[in-house]
């Protein structure tokens, strides 16, 4: 079962990586990041709702705390999806996906400031390594001409922080309810929240456009199927192992961008990417073991 869980988490990470490529294709067709994000979550909602309804009586929440933490998870996933796609639009898939995975370091830094977690030279070394990686990846060392805009870098980092909020809310909600229940409430909150901010006229036009198939594929790959596979797989996988496997997402996203969409990264950017991913993996393993 352990290897089965690893395989499911791996497939989910690969699907998330491909999602960025599909979103980039849709943005090149003129669709806004917020509308693309909405359909990713809305299609995902349909999938997890079916999962929930298979055993509705057993899955129905009995604690009010499920709703509170699930709403927080929904807020996190809304920020993650939207800011991630915005970062792709302003930079590239590889950069957006890598920056998104810096979240654990910033959560660790906040934990130090709030004295939730004790600091150490090793942890500060990891934080420094990631910051150096970000500087190399975004080209911030070259003040005359950075390779990534402030919007692209900020949105990528914001997507990572939002991802951390989702994980925090999801883990706490799962203590009081089933995963399918938590995901259903989270995606309901996600859809309701984005409906307040997106261009609803543009969102409606998707239903009669020739790109509707791309949007459905985006939702299935990026939320519906992938989230179910990940939730099931992570039950049988050690946290440290799951953290390492999850790094397949930015690698997959980068390969998709380079091989399919024609993106390119300089040698210095590649060094920055490797430094970030290696440091985050090392930190995750040592934090959970």
XYZ file of N, CA and C in Angstrom, residues 22-267:
738
model
N -1.613 23.940 -19.367
C -2.958 24.111 -19.934
C -3.441 25.543 -19.694
N -3.180 26.059 -18.484
C -3.586 27.431 -18.165
C -2.870 28.433 -19.073
N -1.597 28.192 -19.340
C -0.826 29.086 -20.218
C -1.407 29.080 -21.628
N -1.814 27.912 -22.095
C -2.449 27.811 -23.419
C -3.723 28.647 -23.457
N -4.530 28.559 -22.404
C -5.788 29.312 -22.346
C -5.534 30.815 -22.253
N -4.502 31.206 -21.493
C -4.191 32.636 -21.403
C -3.712 33.182 -22.742
N -2.980 32.375 -23.495
C -2.553 32.784 -24.838
C -3.733 32.912 -25.788
N -4.843 32.258 -25.445
C -6.068 32.380 -26.241
C -6.901 33.592 -25.824
N -6.428 34.312 -24.787
C -7.101 35.542 -24.382
C -7.928 35.465 -23.122
N -7.973 34.305 -22.471
C -8.767 34.161 -21.243
C -7.989 34.690 -20.055
N -8.698 35.315 -19.106
C -8.040 35.915 -17.940
C -7.687 34.850 -16.904
N -6.621 35.075 -16.109
C -6.218 34.116 -15.079
C -7.319 33.815 -14.062
N -8.112 34.836 -13.705
C -9.158 34.638 -12.697
C -10.263 33.718 -13.205
N -10.659 33.861 -14.473
C -11.696 32.997 -15.039
C -11.179 31.570 -15.187
N -9.925 31.427 -15.600
C -9.312 30.102 -15.709
C -9.266 29.439 -14.343
N -8.889 30.221 -13.331
C -8.847 29.713 -11.956
C -10.225 29.263 -11.491
N -11.251 30.057 -11.814
C -12.617 29.717 -11.405
C -13.050 28.376 -11.980
N -12.797 28.155 -13.250
C -13.229 26.900 -13.872
C -12.416 25.711 -13.370
N -11.159 25.953 -13.022
C -10.373 24.862 -12.426
C -11.039 24.387 -11.132
N -11.442 25.343 -10.290
C -12.082 24.984 -9.031
C -13.501 24.489 -9.194
N -14.251 25.074 -10.142
C -15.649 24.682 -10.333
C -15.774 23.245 -10.834
N -14.921 22.870 -11.793
C -14.926 21.490 -12.279
C -14.443 20.551 -11.174
N -13.463 21.014 -10.409
C -12.999 20.230 -9.276
C -14.101 20.011 -8.264
N -14.928 21.025 -8.043
C -16.058 20.915 -7.117
C -17.017 19.812 -7.543
N -17.317 19.735 -8.836
C -18.213 18.693 -9.343
C -17.650 17.307 -9.032
N -16.353 17.147 -9.225
C -15.704 15.845 -8.988
C -15.745 15.446 -7.519
N -15.347 16.359 -6.626
C -15.319 16.011 -5.203
C -16.728 15.894 -4.638
N -17.691 16.611 -5.245
C -19.083 16.494 -4.803
C -19.627 15.098 -5.102
N -19.261 14.558 -6.256
C -19.652 13.184 -6.593
C -19.042 12.212 -5.587
N -17.778 12.432 -5.239
C -17.090 11.602 -4.239
C -17.800 11.682 -2.887
N -18.217 12.893 -2.523
C -18.939 13.112 -1.263
C -20.292 12.403 -1.256
N -21.017 12.494 -2.382
C -22.376 11.947 -2.447
C -22.414 10.422 -2.495
N -21.282 9.780 -2.793
C -21.258 8.319 -2.825
C -21.631 7.733 -1.466
N -21.257 8.460 -0.391
C -21.645 8.060 0.962
C -22.006 9.317 1.743
N -23.058 9.978 1.293
C -23.416 11.288 1.841
C -23.698 11.238 3.338
N -24.402 10.202 3.809
C -24.754 10.133 5.230
C -23.515 10.020 6.116
N -22.572 9.161 5.699
C -21.352 8.982 6.495
C -20.432 10.198 6.396
N -20.492 10.899 5.251
C -19.586 12.016 5.031
C -20.119 13.347 5.552
N -21.384 13.398 5.925
C -21.977 14.674 6.334
C -21.295 15.173 7.607
N -20.853 16.432 7.630
C -20.114 16.946 8.791
C -20.971 17.030 10.052
N -20.394 16.636 11.171
C -21.112 16.675 12.449
C -20.541 17.752 13.378
N -19.438 18.359 13.002
C -18.812 19.393 13.826
C -18.764 20.711 13.065
N -19.096 21.794 13.768
C -19.062 23.117 13.131
C -17.644 23.536 12.761
N -16.645 22.939 13.445
C -15.261 23.297 13.160
C -14.824 22.829 11.770
N -15.525 21.813 11.233
C -15.225 21.388 9.864
C -15.474 22.537 8.894
N -16.584 23.244 9.096
C -16.927 24.351 8.202
C -15.909 25.475 8.309
N -15.501 25.808 9.536
C -14.573 26.917 9.744
C -13.234 26.659 9.056
N -12.642 25.493 9.311
C -11.338 25.184 8.733
C -11.432 24.936 7.226
N -12.551 24.370 6.782
C -12.728 24.131 5.348
C -12.868 25.450 4.583
N -13.532 26.426 5.199
C -13.641 27.748 4.578
C -12.272 28.391 4.437
N -11.430 28.213 5.463
C -10.063 28.729 5.376
C -9.298 28.033 4.251
N -9.493 26.717 4.131
C -8.855 25.962 3.046
C -9.324 26.471 1.685
N -10.614 26.778 1.583
C -11.163 27.307 0.331
C -10.569 28.651 -0.020
N -10.360 29.503 0.988
C -9.727 30.800 0.769
C -8.296 30.608 0.271
N -7.595 29.636 0.869
C -6.221 29.356 0.461
C -6.117 28.859 -0.961
N -7.006 27.944 -1.336
C -6.939 27.374 -2.686
C -7.349 28.416 -3.734
N -8.249 29.337 -3.367
C -8.630 30.416 -4.292
C -7.428 31.313 -4.579
N -6.697 31.670 -3.524
C -5.512 32.493 -3.707
C -4.424 31.758 -4.467
N -4.262 30.468 -4.158
C -3.230 29.670 -4.815
C -3.469 29.556 -6.313
N -4.661 29.140 -6.708
C -4.975 28.964 -8.132
C -4.818 30.284 -8.892
N -5.437 31.351 -8.376
C -5.473 32.622 -9.095
C -4.093 33.266 -9.198
N -3.368 33.319 -8.084
C -2.049 33.946 -8.092
C -1.042 33.136 -8.900
N -1.176 31.821 -8.877
C -0.296 30.958 -9.674
C -0.455 31.247 -11.158
N -1.693 31.325 -11.633
C -1.933 31.610 -13.045
C -1.514 33.031 -13.402
N -1.709 33.962 -12.466
C -1.278 35.343 -12.697
C 0.245 35.415 -12.816
N 0.937 34.617 -11.987
C 2.396 34.572 -12.044
C 2.876 33.964 -13.365
N 2.181 32.942 -13.853
C 2.528 32.341 -15.145
C 2.391 33.378 -16.253
N 1.294 34.147 -16.207
C 1.051 35.167 -17.230
C 2.146 36.238 -17.211
N 2.632 36.588 -15.993
C 3.605 37.664 -15.860
C 5.050 37.188 -15.968
N 5.290 35.864 -15.877
C 6.660 35.359 -15.963
C 6.702 34.140 -16.874
N 6.729 32.941 -16.275
C 6.684 31.699 -17.039
C 6.239 30.582 -16.106
N 5.893 29.424 -16.687
C 5.433 28.302 -15.877
C 6.512 27.857 -14.897
N 7.741 27.714 -15.392
C 8.830 27.208 -14.554
C 9.068 28.103 -13.347
N 9.113 29.406 -13.577
C 9.370 30.353 -12.490
C 8.203 30.382 -11.516
N 6.969 30.422 -12.033
C 5.781 30.474 -11.170
C 5.688 29.226 -10.292
N 5.900 28.061 -10.884
C 5.789 26.806 -10.133
C 6.869 26.697 -9.065
N 8.076 27.137 -9.379
C 9.173 27.062 -8.410
C 8.956 28.030 -7.260
N 8.562 29.259 -7.569
C 8.309 30.243 -6.517
C 7.180 29.796 -5.598
N 6.190 29.105 -6.157
C 5.067 28.633 -5.353
C 5.528 27.666 -4.265
N 6.595 26.921 -4.535
C 7.072 25.923 -3.581
C 8.041 26.484 -2.547
N 8.190 27.825 -2.497
C 9.015 28.432 -1.453
C 8.222 28.683 -0.177
N 6.928 28.431 -0.195
C 6.052 28.736 0.943
C 6.551 28.182 2.275
N 7.025 26.916 2.351
C 7.451 26.394 3.657
C 8.513 27.243 4.347
N 9.387 27.874 3.569
C 10.432 28.691 4.161
C 9.853 29.949 4.798
N 8.885 30.572 4.127
C 8.289 31.783 4.677
C 7.399 31.473 5.878
N 6.762 30.308 5.859
C 5.993 29.868 7.025
C 6.941 29.643 8.203
N 8.105 29.062 7.914
C 9.111 28.822 8.949
C 9.613 30.147 9.522
N 9.825 31.131 8.661
C 10.302 32.441 9.108
C 9.282 33.105 10.033
N 8.003 33.030 9.682
C 6.941 33.582 10.527
C 6.891 32.840 11.859
N 7.106 31.530 11.827
C 7.110 30.730 13.053
C 8.232 31.172 13.992
N 9.368 31.563 13.417
C 10.469 32.081 14.230
C 10.058 33.394 14.899
N 9.475 34.284 14.101
C 9.108 35.602 14.609
C 8.052 35.516 15.709
N 7.132 34.542 15.569
C 6.066 34.373 16.564
C 6.473 33.421 17.687
N 7.717 32.922 17.606
C 8.263 32.005 18.607
C 7.455 30.714 18.723
N 6.888 30.290 17.579
C 6.177 29.012 17.535
C 7.174 27.874 17.387
N 8.265 28.159 16.691
C 9.281 27.150 16.430
C 10.656 27.717 16.764
N 11.525 26.865 17.301
C 12.880 27.293 17.654
C 13.753 27.372 16.408
N 14.544 28.420 16.349
C 15.423 28.579 15.199
C 16.722 27.802 15.410
N 17.417 27.566 14.322
C 18.710 26.889 14.371
C 19.527 27.367 13.176
N 20.857 27.144 13.258
C 21.710 27.550 12.141
C 21.333 26.804 10.864
N 20.916 25.548 11.009
C 20.530 24.758 9.839
C 19.305 25.361 9.151
N 18.306 25.732 9.949
C 17.083 26.305 9.377
C 17.345 27.670 8.751
N 18.185 28.483 9.412
C 18.519 29.780 8.830
C 19.336 29.603 7.546
N 20.143 28.541 7.502
C 20.878 28.245 6.281
C 19.941 27.898 5.135
N 18.871 27.147 5.445
C 17.870 26.800 4.425
C 17.155 28.045 3.925
N 16.792 28.928 4.851
C 16.119 30.173 4.474
C 17.011 31.008 3.562
N 18.293 31.114 3.933
C 19.246 31.868 3.113
C 19.401 31.239 1.727
N 19.466 29.891 1.687
C 19.597 29.195 0.410
C 18.436 29.467 -0.518
N 17.218 29.451 0.027
C 16.034 29.715 -0.793
C 16.015 31.159 -1.274
N 16.363 32.099 -0.408
C 16.384 33.504 -0.810
C 17.405 33.751 -1.917
N 18.566 33.111 -1.810
C 19.574 33.220 -2.875
C 19.028 32.622 -4.167
N 18.344 31.475 -4.045
C 17.736 30.841 -5.220
C 16.709 31.738 -5.887
N 15.899 32.425 -5.079
C 14.886 33.341 -5.621
C 15.557 34.492 -6.376
N 16.635 35.017 -5.802
C 17.360 36.117 -6.455
C 17.917 35.672 -7.806
N 18.484 34.466 -7.851
C 19.040 33.949 -9.106
C 17.930 33.653 -10.123
N 16.831 33.062 -9.642
C 15.738 32.671 -10.539
C 15.049 33.884 -11.150
N 14.836 34.921 -10.346
C 14.102 36.092 -10.831
C 15.001 37.138 -11.473
N 16.315 36.987 -11.313
C 17.233 37.976 -11.879
C 17.294 39.255 -11.082
N 16.906 39.200 -9.797
C 16.883 40.403 -8.960
C 18.277 40.959 -8.703
N 19.320 40.131 -8.913
C 20.700 40.587 -8.721
C 21.098 41.607 -9.785
N 20.389 41.587 -10.916
C 20.687 42.521 -12.008
C 19.696 43.675 -11.939
N 20.055 44.726 -11.230
C 19.115 45.835 -11.006
C 18.771 46.578 -12.282
N 19.617 46.443 -13.286
C 19.354 47.152 -14.532
C 18.243 46.516 -15.350
N 18.174 45.195 -15.306
C 17.176 44.498 -16.128
C 16.875 43.135 -15.522
N 15.821 43.063 -14.701
C 15.442 41.792 -14.098
C 14.691 40.946 -15.118
N 14.863 39.631 -15.025
C 14.237 38.737 -15.995
C 12.783 38.449 -15.655
N 12.369 38.777 -14.421
C 10.998 38.536 -13.989
C 10.446 39.816 -13.387
N 9.226 40.170 -13.743
C 8.616 41.382 -13.206
C 8.284 41.204 -11.733
N 8.102 42.324 -11.045
C 7.723 42.297 -9.636
C 6.380 41.597 -9.457
N 5.464 41.813 -10.411
C 4.154 41.155 -10.358
C 4.308 39.643 -10.456
N 5.143 39.184 -11.383
C 5.331 37.747 -11.558
C 5.917 37.095 -10.324
N 6.950 37.742 -9.745
C 7.588 37.183 -8.546
C 6.654 37.252 -7.347
N 5.985 38.392 -7.173
C 5.079 38.551 -6.033
C 3.904 37.593 -6.084
N 3.338 37.419 -7.283
C 2.207 36.503 -7.430
C 2.636 35.056 -7.176
N 3.835 34.690 -7.637
C 4.335 33.334 -7.405
C 4.526 33.038 -5.932
N 5.130 33.999 -5.210
C 5.316 33.835 -3.769
C 3.973 33.848 -3.039
N 3.049 34.701 -3.504
C 1.715 34.742 -2.910
C 0.958 33.435 -3.104
N 1.175 32.800 -4.267
C 0.547 31.502 -4.525
C 1.064 30.460 -3.539
N 2.359 30.554 -3.223
C 2.940 29.618 -2.266
C 2.393 29.811 -0.868
N 2.265 31.072 -0.446
C 1.709 31.362 0.880
C 0.250 30.906 0.948
N -0.498 31.132 -0.131
C -1.894 30.682 -0.182
C -1.984 29.161 -0.107
N -1.022 28.485 -0.734
C -0.976 27.025 -0.675
C -0.763 26.561 0.765
N 0.094 27.275 1.492
C 0.326 26.944 2.894
C -0.944 27.140 3.713
N -1.720 28.183 3.414
C -2.994 28.418 4.102
C -3.975 27.270 3.835
N -4.009 26.807 2.574
C -4.879 25.677 2.233
C -4.496 24.430 3.022
N -3.196 24.106 3.049
C -2.735 22.915 3.763
C -3.075 23.012 5.245
N -2.866 24.195 5.843
C -3.164 24.408 7.257
C -4.652 24.197 7.534
N -5.512 24.802 6.702
C -6.951 24.644 6.876
C -7.414 23.225 6.633
N -6.864 22.593 5.602
C -7.267 21.226 5.255
C -6.894 20.243 6.356
N -5.676 20.362 6.885
C -5.240 19.439 7.935
C -6.090 19.576 9.184
N -6.399 20.803 9.571
C -7.224 21.010 10.766
C -8.654 20.545 10.555
N -9.203 20.799 9.362
C -10.571 20.361 9.067
C -10.664 18.842 9.035
N -9.614 18.189 8.553
C -9.611 16.729 8.447
C -9.622 16.043 9.814
N -9.283 16.792 10.869
C -9.358 16.232 12.220
C -10.803 16.057 12.682
N -11.734 16.737 12.004
C -13.137 16.711 12.420
C -14.084 16.180 11.343
N -13.570 15.915 10.138
C -14.431 15.433 9.051
C -13.660 14.661 8.006
N -14.382 14.016 7.108
C -13.774 13.228 6.038
C -13.129 14.150 4.997
N -12.062 13.690 4.334
C -11.389 14.520 3.327
C -12.326 14.978 2.207
N -13.219 14.074 1.757
C -14.135 14.460 0.685
C -15.110 15.548 1.132
N -15.453 15.536 2.423
C -16.321 16.571 2.980
C -15.597 17.907 3.003
N -14.359 17.874 3.478
C -13.550 19.088 3.571
C -13.336 19.695 2.191
N -12.974 18.865 1.214
C -12.736 19.373 -0.136
C -14.005 19.950 -0.760
N -15.142 19.312 -0.501
C -16.406 19.812 -1.049
C -16.723 21.195 -0.510
N -16.606 21.372 0.799
C -16.875 22.679 1.410
C -15.852 23.711 0.933
N -14.579 23.290 0.857
C -13.514 24.208 0.429
C -13.745 24.699 -0.998
N -14.103 23.795 -1.910
C -14.325 24.193 -3.303
C -15.624 24.983 -3.469
N -16.609 24.723 -2.611
C -17.815 25.554 -2.616
C -17.464 26.992 -2.223
N -16.667 27.130 -1.155
C -16.233 28.457 -0.718
C -15.390 29.125 -1.793
N -14.519 28.345 -2.419
C -13.674 28.841 -3.502
C -14.526 29.424 -4.633
N -15.516 28.648 -5.092
C -16.355 29.068 -6.224
C -17.152 30.320 -5.874
N -17.719 30.349 -4.658
C -18.509 31.510 -4.240
C -17.643 32.759 -4.147
N -16.430 32.603 -3.632
C -15.531 33.746 -3.483
C -15.114 34.313 -4.836
N -14.718 33.441 -5.751
C -14.253 33.931 -7.052
C -15.377 34.550 -7.877
N -16.601 34.077 -7.668
C -17.741 34.652 -8.390
C -17.910 36.140 -8.077
N -17.413 36.564 -6.918
C -17.530 37.967 -6.528
C -16.539 38.854 -7.275
N -15.456 38.257 -7.785
C -14.365 39.059 -8.340
C -14.140 38.870 -9.846
N -14.544 37.746 -10.399
C -14.254 37.502 -11.810
C -15.194 38.285 -12.717
N -14.831 38.375 -13.971
C -15.707 38.948 -14.992
C -16.738 37.880 -15.345
N -17.944 38.025 -14.802
C -18.967 36.981 -14.973
C -19.418 36.851 -16.421
N -19.359 37.943 -17.177
C -19.710 37.877 -18.587
C -18.706 37.008 -19.346
N -17.435 37.185 -19.019
C -16.391 36.366 -19.643
C -16.553 34.902 -19.227
N -16.872 34.693 -17.947
C -17.049 33.329 -17.446
C -18.199 32.620 -18.153
N -19.288 33.331 -18.412
C -20.435 32.741 -19.117
C -20.090 32.430 -20.570
N -19.262 33.274 -21.178
C -18.907 33.071 -22.586
C -18.081 31.806 -22.785
N -17.455 31.315 -21.720
C -16.681 30.072 -21.809
C -17.572 28.911 -22.225
N -18.810 28.896 -21.717
C -19.724 27.777 -21.941
C -20.101 27.603 -23.408
N -20.033 28.670 -24.184
C -20.392 28.584 -25.607
C -19.178 28.740 -26.522
N -17.995 28.759 -25.930
C -16.781 28.945 -26.730
C -16.226 27.612 -27.186
N -15.301 27.677 -28.132
C -14.654 26.469 -28.614
C -13.595 25.942 -27.663
N -13.334 26.703 -26.590
C -12.309 26.305 -25.626
C -12.876 25.588 -24.404
N -14.170 25.295 -24.414
C -14.799 24.671 -23.248
C -14.123 23.344 -22.894
N -13.661 22.612 -23.900
C -12.977 21.343 -23.647
C -11.692 21.534 -22.877
N -10.952 22.616 -23.192
C -9.722 22.919 -22.466
C -10.025 23.214 -20.991
N -11.104 23.949 -20.746
C -11.469 24.299 -19.374
C -11.868 23.058 -18.566
N -12.599 22.160 -19.193
C -12.991 20.926 -18.504
C -11.757 20.082 -18.198
N -10.857 19.995 -19.187
C -9.616 19.244 -18.979
C -8.792 19.869 -17.856
N -8.722 21.198 -17.840
C -8.003 21.907 -16.790
C -8.553 21.545 -15.410
N -9.884 21.554 -15.266
C -10.504 21.249 -13.980
C -10.293 19.814 -13.552
N -10.388 18.897 -14.520
C -10.191 17.476 -14.194
C -8.751 17.198 -13.787
N -7.809 17.713 -14.593
C -6.392 17.467 -14.336
C -5.903 18.247 -13.115
N -6.335 19.506 -12.999
C -5.787 20.389 -11.981
C -6.488 20.393 -10.650
N -7.677 19.803 -10.551
C -8.391 19.836 -9.274
C -9.141 18.538 -8.994
N -10.050 18.156 -9.879
C -10.907 17.007 -9.616
C -10.170 15.703 -9.395
N -9.545 15.198 -10.419
C -8.859 13.910 -10.348
C -7.614 14.004 -9.466
N -6.827 15.055 -9.642
C -5.547 15.169 -8.935
C -5.724 15.282 -7.425
N -6.683 16.079 -6.966
C -6.888 16.231 -5.528
C -7.366 14.925 -4.892
N -8.226 14.208 -5.573
C -8.703 12.920 -5.053
C -7.539 11.935 -4.952
N -6.725 11.857 -6.003
C -5.572 10.957 -5.994
C -4.598 11.318 -4.879
N -4.364 12.618 -4.697
C -3.414 13.058 -3.677
C -3.917 12.731 -2.271
N -5.184 13.026 -1.997
C -5.752 12.782 -0.667
C -5.728 11.297 -0.329
N -6.066 10.460 -1.302
C -6.038 9.011 -1.074
C -4.598 8.528 -0.915
N -3.701 9.008 -1.779
C -2.319 8.552 -1.753
C -1.560 8.966 -0.511
N -1.829 10.173 -0.005
C -1.066 10.679 1.134
C -1.394 9.915 2.418
N -2.521 9.205 2.453
C -2.864 8.388 3.624
C -1.864 7.252 3.809
N -1.285 6.785 2.714
C -0.377 5.628 2.752
C 1.078 6.030 2.554
N 1.354 7.329 2.621
C 2.711 7.817 2.343
C 3.214 8.651 3.515
N 4.466 8.465 3.893
C 5.080 9.254 4.961
C 5.148 10.722 4.533
N 4.972 11.674 5.469
C 5.000 13.097 5.116
C 6.269 13.514 4.371
N 7.422 13.011 4.813
C 8.676 13.379 4.154
C 8.719 12.881 2.713
N 8.206 11.652 2.503
C 8.168 11.084 1.157
C 7.227 11.877 0.259
N 6.057 12.225 0.793
C 5.088 13.010 0.025
C 5.672 14.370 -0.356
N 6.438 14.977 0.563
C 7.043 16.284 0.286
C 8.040 16.197 -0.867
N 8.828 15.130 -0.867
C 9.801 14.963 -1.948
C 9.111 14.693 -3.281
N 8.088 13.832 -3.255
C 7.371 13.508 -4.486
C 6.686 14.740 -5.063
N 6.195 15.626 -4.184
C 5.490 16.823 -4.637
C 6.384 17.730 -5.475
N 7.700 17.616 -5.305
C 8.622 18.433 -6.096
C 8.591 18.069 -7.581
N 7.910 16.990 -7.916
C 7.735 16.633 -9.323
C 6.899 17.691 -10.036
N 6.024 18.393 -9.284
C 5.158 19.392 -9.922
C 5.942 20.497 -10.627
N 6.836 21.237 -9.930
C 7.577 22.284 -10.660
C 8.480 21.739 -11.754
N 9.006 20.520 -11.554
C 9.840 19.914 -12.599
C 8.995 19.620 -13.838
N 7.812 19.016 -13.621
C 6.900 18.723 -14.729
C 6.464 20.002 -15.431
N 6.115 21.019 -14.619
C 5.686 22.305 -15.185
C 6.793 22.922 -16.037
N 8.029 22.839 -15.542
C 9.162 23.408 -16.278
C 9.392 22.679 -17.594
N 9.357 21.345 -17.539
C 9.546 20.551 -18.753
C 8.443 20.826 -19.774
N 7.211 20.960 -19.298
C 6.086 21.257 -20.180
C 6.299 22.616 -20.856
N 6.732 23.602 -20.051
C 6.952 24.934 -20.600
C 8.049 24.962 -21.642
N 9.148 24.242 -21.387
C 10.286 24.246 -22.311
C 10.002 23.417 -23.554
N 9.442 22.203 -23.375
C 9.281 21.265 -24.480
C 8.033 21.519 -25.329
N 6.963 22.002 -24.706
C 5.702 22.182 -25.428
C 5.454 23.645 -25.808
N 5.739 24.555 -24.862
C 5.395 25.959 -25.081
C 6.572 26.812 -25.532
N 7.771 26.227 -25.558
C 8.928 26.964 -26.048
C 9.518 27.956 -25.070
N 9.249 27.798 -23.769
C 9.876 28.669 -22.769
C 11.362 28.351 -22.666
N 12.110 29.271 -22.080
C 13.547 29.026 -21.895
C 14.007 29.632 -20.580
N 15.042 29.030 -19.996
C 15.644 29.524 -18.763
C 17.144 29.651 -18.971
N 17.726 30.706 -18.401
C 19.174 30.866 -18.485
C 19.853 29.903 -17.516
N 21.169 29.753 -17.666
C 21.916 28.855 -16.787
C 21.824 29.313 -15.330
